[in-house]
XYZ file of C-alpha atoms in Angstrom:
466
model
C 10.102 111.382 76.855
C 6.827 109.490 77.386
C 3.637 111.441 76.541
C 0.270 109.801 77.313
C -1.108 111.415 74.163
C 0.663 110.284 71.147
C 4.438 110.393 71.559
C 7.255 108.973 69.360
C 5.767 106.258 67.088
C 2.249 106.905 68.180
C 0.635 108.812 65.339
C -3.064 109.663 65.614
C -5.707 108.055 63.683
C -6.815 110.190 60.722
C -10.324 111.316 60.325
C -12.574 109.330 57.907
C -13.260 112.097 55.493
C -10.914 114.090 53.310
C -8.218 112.844 50.884
C -5.255 110.786 51.675
C -2.396 112.451 49.779
C 0.363 113.583 52.253
C -1.176 112.051 55.153
C 0.318 109.053 57.304
C -1.926 106.240 58.326
C -1.408 103.890 61.383
C -1.791 100.351 60.101
C -2.059 97.333 62.480
C -1.021 93.772 61.544
C -0.123 90.561 62.946
C 3.456 89.583 64.365
C 3.836 86.187 63.067
C 2.149 85.271 59.672
C 5.001 84.640 57.339
C 4.978 85.167 54.326
C 2.416 87.895 54.713
C 4.119 89.546 57.623
C 7.396 88.771 59.504
C 10.713 90.313 60.403
C 13.842 89.752 58.365
C 17.048 91.209 59.541
C 14.985 93.243 62.077
C 12.797 94.729 59.490
C 8.977 93.919 59.151
C 8.511 92.637 55.751
C 6.151 90.138 53.920
C 3.326 90.194 51.137
C 1.180 92.457 53.201
C 3.763 94.917 54.077
C 5.223 95.274 50.699
C 1.813 95.632 49.318
C 0.435 98.354 51.618
C 3.721 100.254 51.213
C 3.549 100.168 47.546
C -0.119 101.240 47.484
C 0.938 104.176 49.797
C 3.726 105.266 47.381
C 1.303 104.869 44.409
C -1.368 106.892 46.121
C 0.839 109.426 47.787
C 0.281 108.542 51.466
C 2.526 107.087 54.229
C 2.021 104.248 56.456
C 3.212 103.566 60.109
C 2.972 99.935 60.617
C 2.438 98.508 64.124
C 3.176 94.818 64.735
C 0.568 93.741 67.365
C -0.549 90.289 66.721
C -3.981 89.396 64.911
C -6.311 89.750 67.840
C -4.514 92.700 69.359
C -4.535 94.445 65.907
C -8.493 94.059 65.660
C -8.814 95.406 69.197
C -6.466 98.278 68.222
C -8.680 99.033 65.222
C -12.020 98.961 67.278
C -10.477 101.333 69.775
C -9.330 103.673 66.980
C -5.492 103.118 67.898
C -4.998 102.385 64.186
C -6.520 103.451 60.951
C -6.703 100.033 59.292
C -5.526 96.373 59.499
C -3.869 94.289 56.980
C -2.903 90.832 58.381
C -3.942 88.055 56.043
C -7.539 88.681 57.235
C -10.301 86.509 55.553
C -13.417 88.563 54.446
C -16.332 86.871 56.275
C -19.963 88.035 56.768
C -19.477 88.308 60.526
C -16.502 90.636 60.161
C -18.438 92.760 57.517
C -20.822 93.560 60.264
C -18.025 95.330 62.198
C -15.368 96.277 59.540
C -15.372 97.627 55.987
C -13.193 95.636 53.528
C -11.235 96.535 50.441
C -11.456 94.373 47.388
C -9.833 91.185 47.917
C -5.912 91.221 47.349
C -5.327 87.362 47.888
C -7.268 84.303 47.430
C -6.521 81.906 50.106
C -7.255 78.163 50.975
C -6.888 75.592 53.890
C -4.504 72.788 53.950
C -3.885 70.184 56.736
C -0.244 69.433 57.753
C 1.300 66.740 60.131
C 4.778 66.102 61.465
C 7.162 65.156 58.757
C 7.798 61.573 60.222
C 4.043 60.930 60.843
C 2.823 58.378 58.595
C -0.290 57.544 60.566
C -2.299 60.560 59.625
C -2.966 60.635 55.853
C -6.243 62.358 55.720
C -9.187 63.772 57.900
C -10.461 60.208 58.380
C -7.404 59.484 60.741
C -8.193 62.230 63.014
C -10.895 60.477 65.107
C -10.449 60.884 68.768
C -7.417 63.270 68.275
C -6.611 66.977 68.717
C -5.772 69.369 66.010
C -4.580 73.037 66.036
C -5.630 75.993 64.249
C -5.021 79.710 64.524
C -7.593 81.512 66.809
C -10.032 83.516 64.818
C -8.572 82.502 61.460
C -10.108 80.680 58.634
C -8.104 77.462 59.312
C -10.149 77.205 62.631
C -13.313 77.885 61.185
C -12.745 75.214 58.662
C -11.401 72.758 61.219
C -14.424 73.229 63.482
C -16.934 72.790 60.476
C -15.691 69.294 59.915
C -14.730 68.429 63.542
C -17.958 66.780 64.397
C -18.057 64.623 61.000
C -14.505 63.250 61.623
C -14.657 63.063 65.496
C -11.600 65.354 66.331
C -11.060 68.262 68.647
C -9.854 71.715 67.706
C -7.629 73.694 69.970
C -6.975 77.428 68.929
C -3.399 79.072 69.226
C -2.296 82.375 68.419
C 0.690 81.890 66.195
C 1.683 79.659 63.342
C 5.067 78.819 64.755
C 3.379 77.664 68.032
C 0.830 75.622 66.143
C 3.748 73.907 64.262
C 5.810 73.205 67.502
C 2.674 71.709 69.097
C 2.349 69.209 66.227
C 6.061 68.362 66.357
C 5.976 67.823 70.119
C 2.958 65.577 69.837
C 0.498 67.734 71.776
C -1.462 67.815 68.441
C -1.545 65.336 65.529
C -2.303 67.966 62.768
C -2.627 71.612 62.084
C -5.043 73.555 59.681
C -3.511 76.696 58.328
C -3.586 78.911 55.145
C -1.843 77.160 52.353
C 0.746 79.824 51.384
C 1.741 80.051 55.150
C 2.048 76.234 55.447
C 4.011 76.212 52.258
C 6.480 78.878 53.481
C 7.010 77.165 56.827
C 7.570 73.802 55.206
C 10.206 75.541 52.893
C 11.862 76.954 56.015
C 12.300 73.303 57.223
C 9.585 73.648 59.940
C 9.300 69.858 60.331
C 5.887 69.428 58.755
C 4.298 67.972 55.644
C 0.996 68.503 53.916
C -1.363 65.571 53.646
C -4.468 66.955 52.167
C -5.291 69.163 49.001
C -6.009 72.623 49.289
C -9.554 73.470 50.370
C -10.840 76.740 48.481
C -11.024 79.431 51.126
C -11.973 83.033 51.383
C -10.355 86.139 50.368
C -7.931 88.402 52.243
C -8.972 91.869 52.499
C -7.790 95.270 54.022
C -10.036 96.455 56.830
C -11.087 99.575 58.488
C -13.884 100.419 61.101
C -17.283 100.391 59.543
C -18.022 103.951 57.998
C -14.625 105.393 59.018
C -11.572 106.016 56.819
C -13.633 105.794 53.617
C -10.877 107.707 51.586
C -8.170 105.379 52.767
C -10.302 102.298 51.742
C -11.205 103.741 48.444
C -7.419 104.754 47.896
C -6.238 101.177 48.778
C -8.710 99.651 46.234
C -7.374 102.238 43.580
C -3.680 101.562 44.436
C -4.285 97.734 44.279
C -5.736 97.963 40.929
C -2.927 99.954 39.649
C -0.476 97.512 40.958
C -2.217 94.594 39.442
C -2.212 96.422 36.096
C 1.485 97.465 36.051
C 2.745 94.119 37.174
C 4.159 95.131 40.589
C 1.447 92.855 42.318
C 2.726 89.720 40.693
C 6.308 90.865 41.595
C 5.455 91.055 45.213
C 3.955 87.696 45.377
C 6.775 86.054 43.455
C 9.273 87.638 45.853
C 7.922 85.620 48.756
C 6.052 82.636 47.179
C 8.483 81.644 44.377
C 11.631 80.909 46.409
C 10.832 81.003 50.147
C 13.869 78.988 51.070
C 16.252 81.972 50.331
C 16.015 83.352 53.768
C 16.876 80.148 55.794
C 19.637 80.383 58.194
C 21.994 77.370 57.563
C 23.637 77.023 61.060
C 23.041 77.962 64.620
C 25.924 80.424 64.376
C 24.374 81.896 61.292
C 20.956 82.080 63.280
C 22.832 83.835 66.244
C 24.657 86.313 64.119
C 21.552 87.314 62.246
C 19.340 87.650 65.289
C 21.730 89.157 67.727
C 21.215 92.966 66.664
C 17.321 92.549 66.984
C 17.730 90.770 70.313
C 20.007 93.320 71.672
C 17.462 95.953 70.779
C 14.795 94.007 72.561
C 17.138 93.627 75.613
C 17.613 97.250 75.679
C 13.946 97.935 75.761
C 13.434 95.352 78.430
C 16.061 96.837 80.819
C 14.759 100.425 80.119
C 11.060 99.689 80.693
C 12.047 97.670 83.781
C 14.097 100.420 85.244
C 11.557 103.151 84.712
C 8.787 101.013 86.058
C 10.597 100.027 89.054
C 11.479 103.644 89.952
C 7.790 104.489 89.683
C 6.762 101.337 91.614
C 9.116 102.229 94.432
C 7.605 105.569 94.802
C 4.112 104.426 94.617
C 4.942 101.279 96.728
C 6.472 103.401 99.457
C 3.555 105.721 99.581
C 1.064 102.853 99.725
C 3.062 100.930 102.323
C 3.156 103.864 104.694
C -0.668 104.324 104.091
C -1.306 100.972 104.951
C 0.116 101.311 108.564
C -1.648 104.666 109.040
C -4.034 105.017 112.147
C -6.595 106.711 109.704
C -8.969 104.042 108.486
C -9.744 105.919 105.256
C -6.157 106.331 104.198
C -5.519 102.625 105.115
C -8.632 101.485 103.208
C -7.357 103.348 100.099
C -3.969 101.658 100.248
C -5.587 98.157 100.847
C -7.943 98.697 97.883
C -5.058 99.550 95.575
C -2.995 96.668 96.609
C -5.959 94.177 96.353
C -6.811 95.438 92.978
C -3.452 95.184 91.387
C -2.411 92.063 93.116
C -5.745 90.313 92.448
C -5.803 90.883 88.655
C -3.492 89.465 86.065
C -0.858 91.809 84.441
C -2.167 91.064 80.911
C -5.573 92.469 81.685
C -4.027 95.837 82.643
C -1.675 95.738 79.729
C -4.739 95.436 77.267
C -6.600 97.914 79.419
C -3.900 100.712 79.433
C -3.126 100.261 75.737
C -6.455 99.602 74.106
C -9.304 100.436 76.757
C -7.829 103.771 78.111
C -7.632 105.071 74.600
C -11.325 104.751 74.238
C -12.128 106.284 77.671
C -10.017 109.412 76.954
C -10.438 109.610 73.167
C -6.783 109.655 72.581
C -4.205 107.256 71.639
C -1.829 106.025 74.356
C 1.843 105.627 73.675
C 2.900 101.970 74.105
C 5.670 102.862 76.472
C 3.263 104.647 78.736
C 0.993 101.499 78.759
C 3.834 99.305 79.402
C 5.174 101.616 82.278
C 1.700 101.788 83.801
C 1.156 98.138 83.769
C 4.478 96.998 85.210
C 4.752 99.887 87.833
C 1.210 99.668 89.200
C 1.430 95.900 89.552
C 4.977 96.178 91.092
C 3.684 99.046 93.506
C 1.199 96.684 94.965
C 3.786 94.142 95.837
C 6.338 96.717 97.015
C 3.579 98.133 99.267
C 3.314 94.807 101.034
C 7.115 94.594 101.455
C 7.255 98.104 102.836
C 4.285 97.207 105.274
C 5.945 93.986 106.419
C 9.317 95.523 106.886
C 8.280 98.325 109.059
C 5.959 96.147 111.148
C 8.948 93.583 111.551
C 10.971 96.191 113.346
C 10.750 95.745 117.031
C 8.114 98.131 118.600
C 10.484 98.808 121.422
C 12.616 100.606 118.939
C 9.875 103.291 118.315
C 8.935 103.610 121.996
C 12.639 103.947 122.942
C 13.068 106.676 120.375
C 9.906 108.335 121.659
C 10.958 108.266 125.250
C 14.135 110.140 124.231
C 11.958 112.958 123.017
C 11.925 112.453 119.211
C 8.556 112.721 117.550
C 6.706 110.143 115.766
C 7.807 111.353 112.253
C 11.442 111.701 113.305
C 11.524 108.306 115.034
C 10.306 106.651 112.082
C 12.719 108.358 109.697
C 15.781 108.072 111.851
C 15.130 104.780 113.670
C 12.416 102.493 112.276
C 12.740 102.984 108.568
C 16.526 102.521 108.276
C 16.131 99.193 110.075
C 13.230 98.198 107.954
C 15.052 98.994 104.828
C 17.767 96.649 105.468
C 15.297 93.899 105.955
C 13.210 94.952 102.866
C 16.302 95.015 100.405
C 16.417 91.285 99.585
C 12.689 91.427 98.774
C 13.106 94.562 96.766
C 15.838 93.035 94.762
C 13.592 90.025 94.049
C 10.652 92.228 93.039
C 13.030 94.020 90.551
C 13.928 90.576 88.937
C 10.261 89.712 88.808
C 9.430 93.020 87.141
C 12.163 92.183 84.474
C 10.719 88.872 83.658
C 6.998 90.207 83.764
C 8.152 92.667 80.996
C 7.967 89.762 78.664
C 4.098 89.853 78.920
C 4.054 93.273 77.179
C 4.624 91.526 73.820
C 0.971 90.805 73.988
C 0.398 94.504 72.994
C 3.381 94.668 70.587
C 5.931 96.173 72.806
C 9.337 95.431 71.141
C 11.004 93.758 74.273
C 13.286 90.758 74.217
C 10.915 87.867 73.879
C 8.844 89.775 71.375
C 12.072 90.051 69.202
C 12.634 86.380 69.694
C 9.149 85.649 68.441
C 9.549 87.750 65.280
C 12.844 85.833 64.532
C 11.183 82.287 65.016
C 8.253 83.343 62.999
C 10.194 83.945 59.883
C 12.605 80.949 60.051
C 10.739 78.448 62.419
C 13.860 77.686 64.319
C 11.678 77.919 67.619
C 13.790 75.887 70.106
C 17.103 77.360 69.063
C 15.844 80.962 69.011
C 14.130 80.434 72.447
C 17.226 78.848 73.852
C 19.262 82.152 72.718
C 16.593 84.370 74.349
C 16.674 82.234 77.538
C 20.450 82.619 77.772
C 20.268 86.426 77.215
C 17.563 86.695 80.021
C 19.663 84.518 82.346
C 22.783 86.552 81.858
C 20.816 89.826 82.172
C 19.116 88.709 85.307
C 22.295 87.315 87.020
C 24.219 90.540 86.218
C 21.409 92.706 87.602
C 21.192 90.531 90.797
C 24.927 90.879 91.410
C 24.762 94.693 90.858
C 21.830 94.829 93.207
C 23.568 92.671 95.904
C 26.640 94.791 95.681
C 24.706 97.921 96.143
C 23.044 96.201 99.104
C 26.318 95.444 100.779
C 27.631 98.904 99.942
C 24.848 100.957 101.469
C 23.485 98.592 104.200
C 26.650 97.882 106.047
């Protein structure tokens, strides 16, 4: 089911030369940048998505879109996990040193917005001594920083538009700098903001590939874009999302729940499955490492200690990015996102399980082992028949707790685009900006799932550890 090289939904990057007709290209994109890319009824849509698919149809190639997040998409492109990136990315001189860009497909600009009920901030001159937010690495952040010293305010970078808007509404920042079509779409979705400045002419959005690679794809994108502009399809795509952005607004909480429930259940299924697989792998590795830690052999003990220290002493996110982006560069092959997720959770979990196993075994009265040996049983049989069964009873509550921790830690995999429960929630509020309500639904689902899993684990504990 899970292959390290490729696997379902993990098409290989195409070579740079040759034509594009009949090929499938892997395209990275952002997760939350409505109206350019967002999910509607569970499907990834938006200006960028419709545009790249229409160009593919026009030019005879197919696209497999991976929703990763802006920074993660660029890392995936650099590590050749994807062939190109389309994510409302401004064409800048700095980026041109690393990537080759298409002809511009959208002329952008920057606006500043504040909370709808904020009448104190009416322009840049009111920002002195205050904090504003902008999207990390985006044009809004660049512009905000360029005038920050002049007007005396601080700029804080965040990863998502929805998060920035919530930061302003909650009072953690007084204003947000963002691309004007994104702000306009969010305001039309009742995100609780209002614009207070005119649009500042900005850069142009472009489709990007690694420098010197996928030249045929880049040329085909430019050719297809010109054709769409000539036949009027380009204007139709823009009008679809910019002319009446209020059409997709859920009206009530029940409407939000019913529309989001299928996607959230899909995310929950992925969460439970990746947790179950990772916990099974972690148990095997953790038991092995735990027994190695109580070995009399200093080399064996040292190997286990090093393993535990490395994976307990480093953040899970570091390993998630390493296994999905870094490992592919080391081995020269793409890594399936499920494999990256399972490796991340299982190795981290195994390090903690190893300590649980070590502590459980060492907590058994040494006299139990001595008594067993005195009755003629060897060391191995004494451990198997006497020590380990007693230790396992003491370990069970800690192992159940570790299972719950791993289920919650699976939410961190959203950083690499793994479609777990929180990721699906993020996709939903990115489109409708109903952040609080969406997260409330996600939180309730997590609570129900964790409580059910805890009850099941406790039942198994009572059944098998009588």
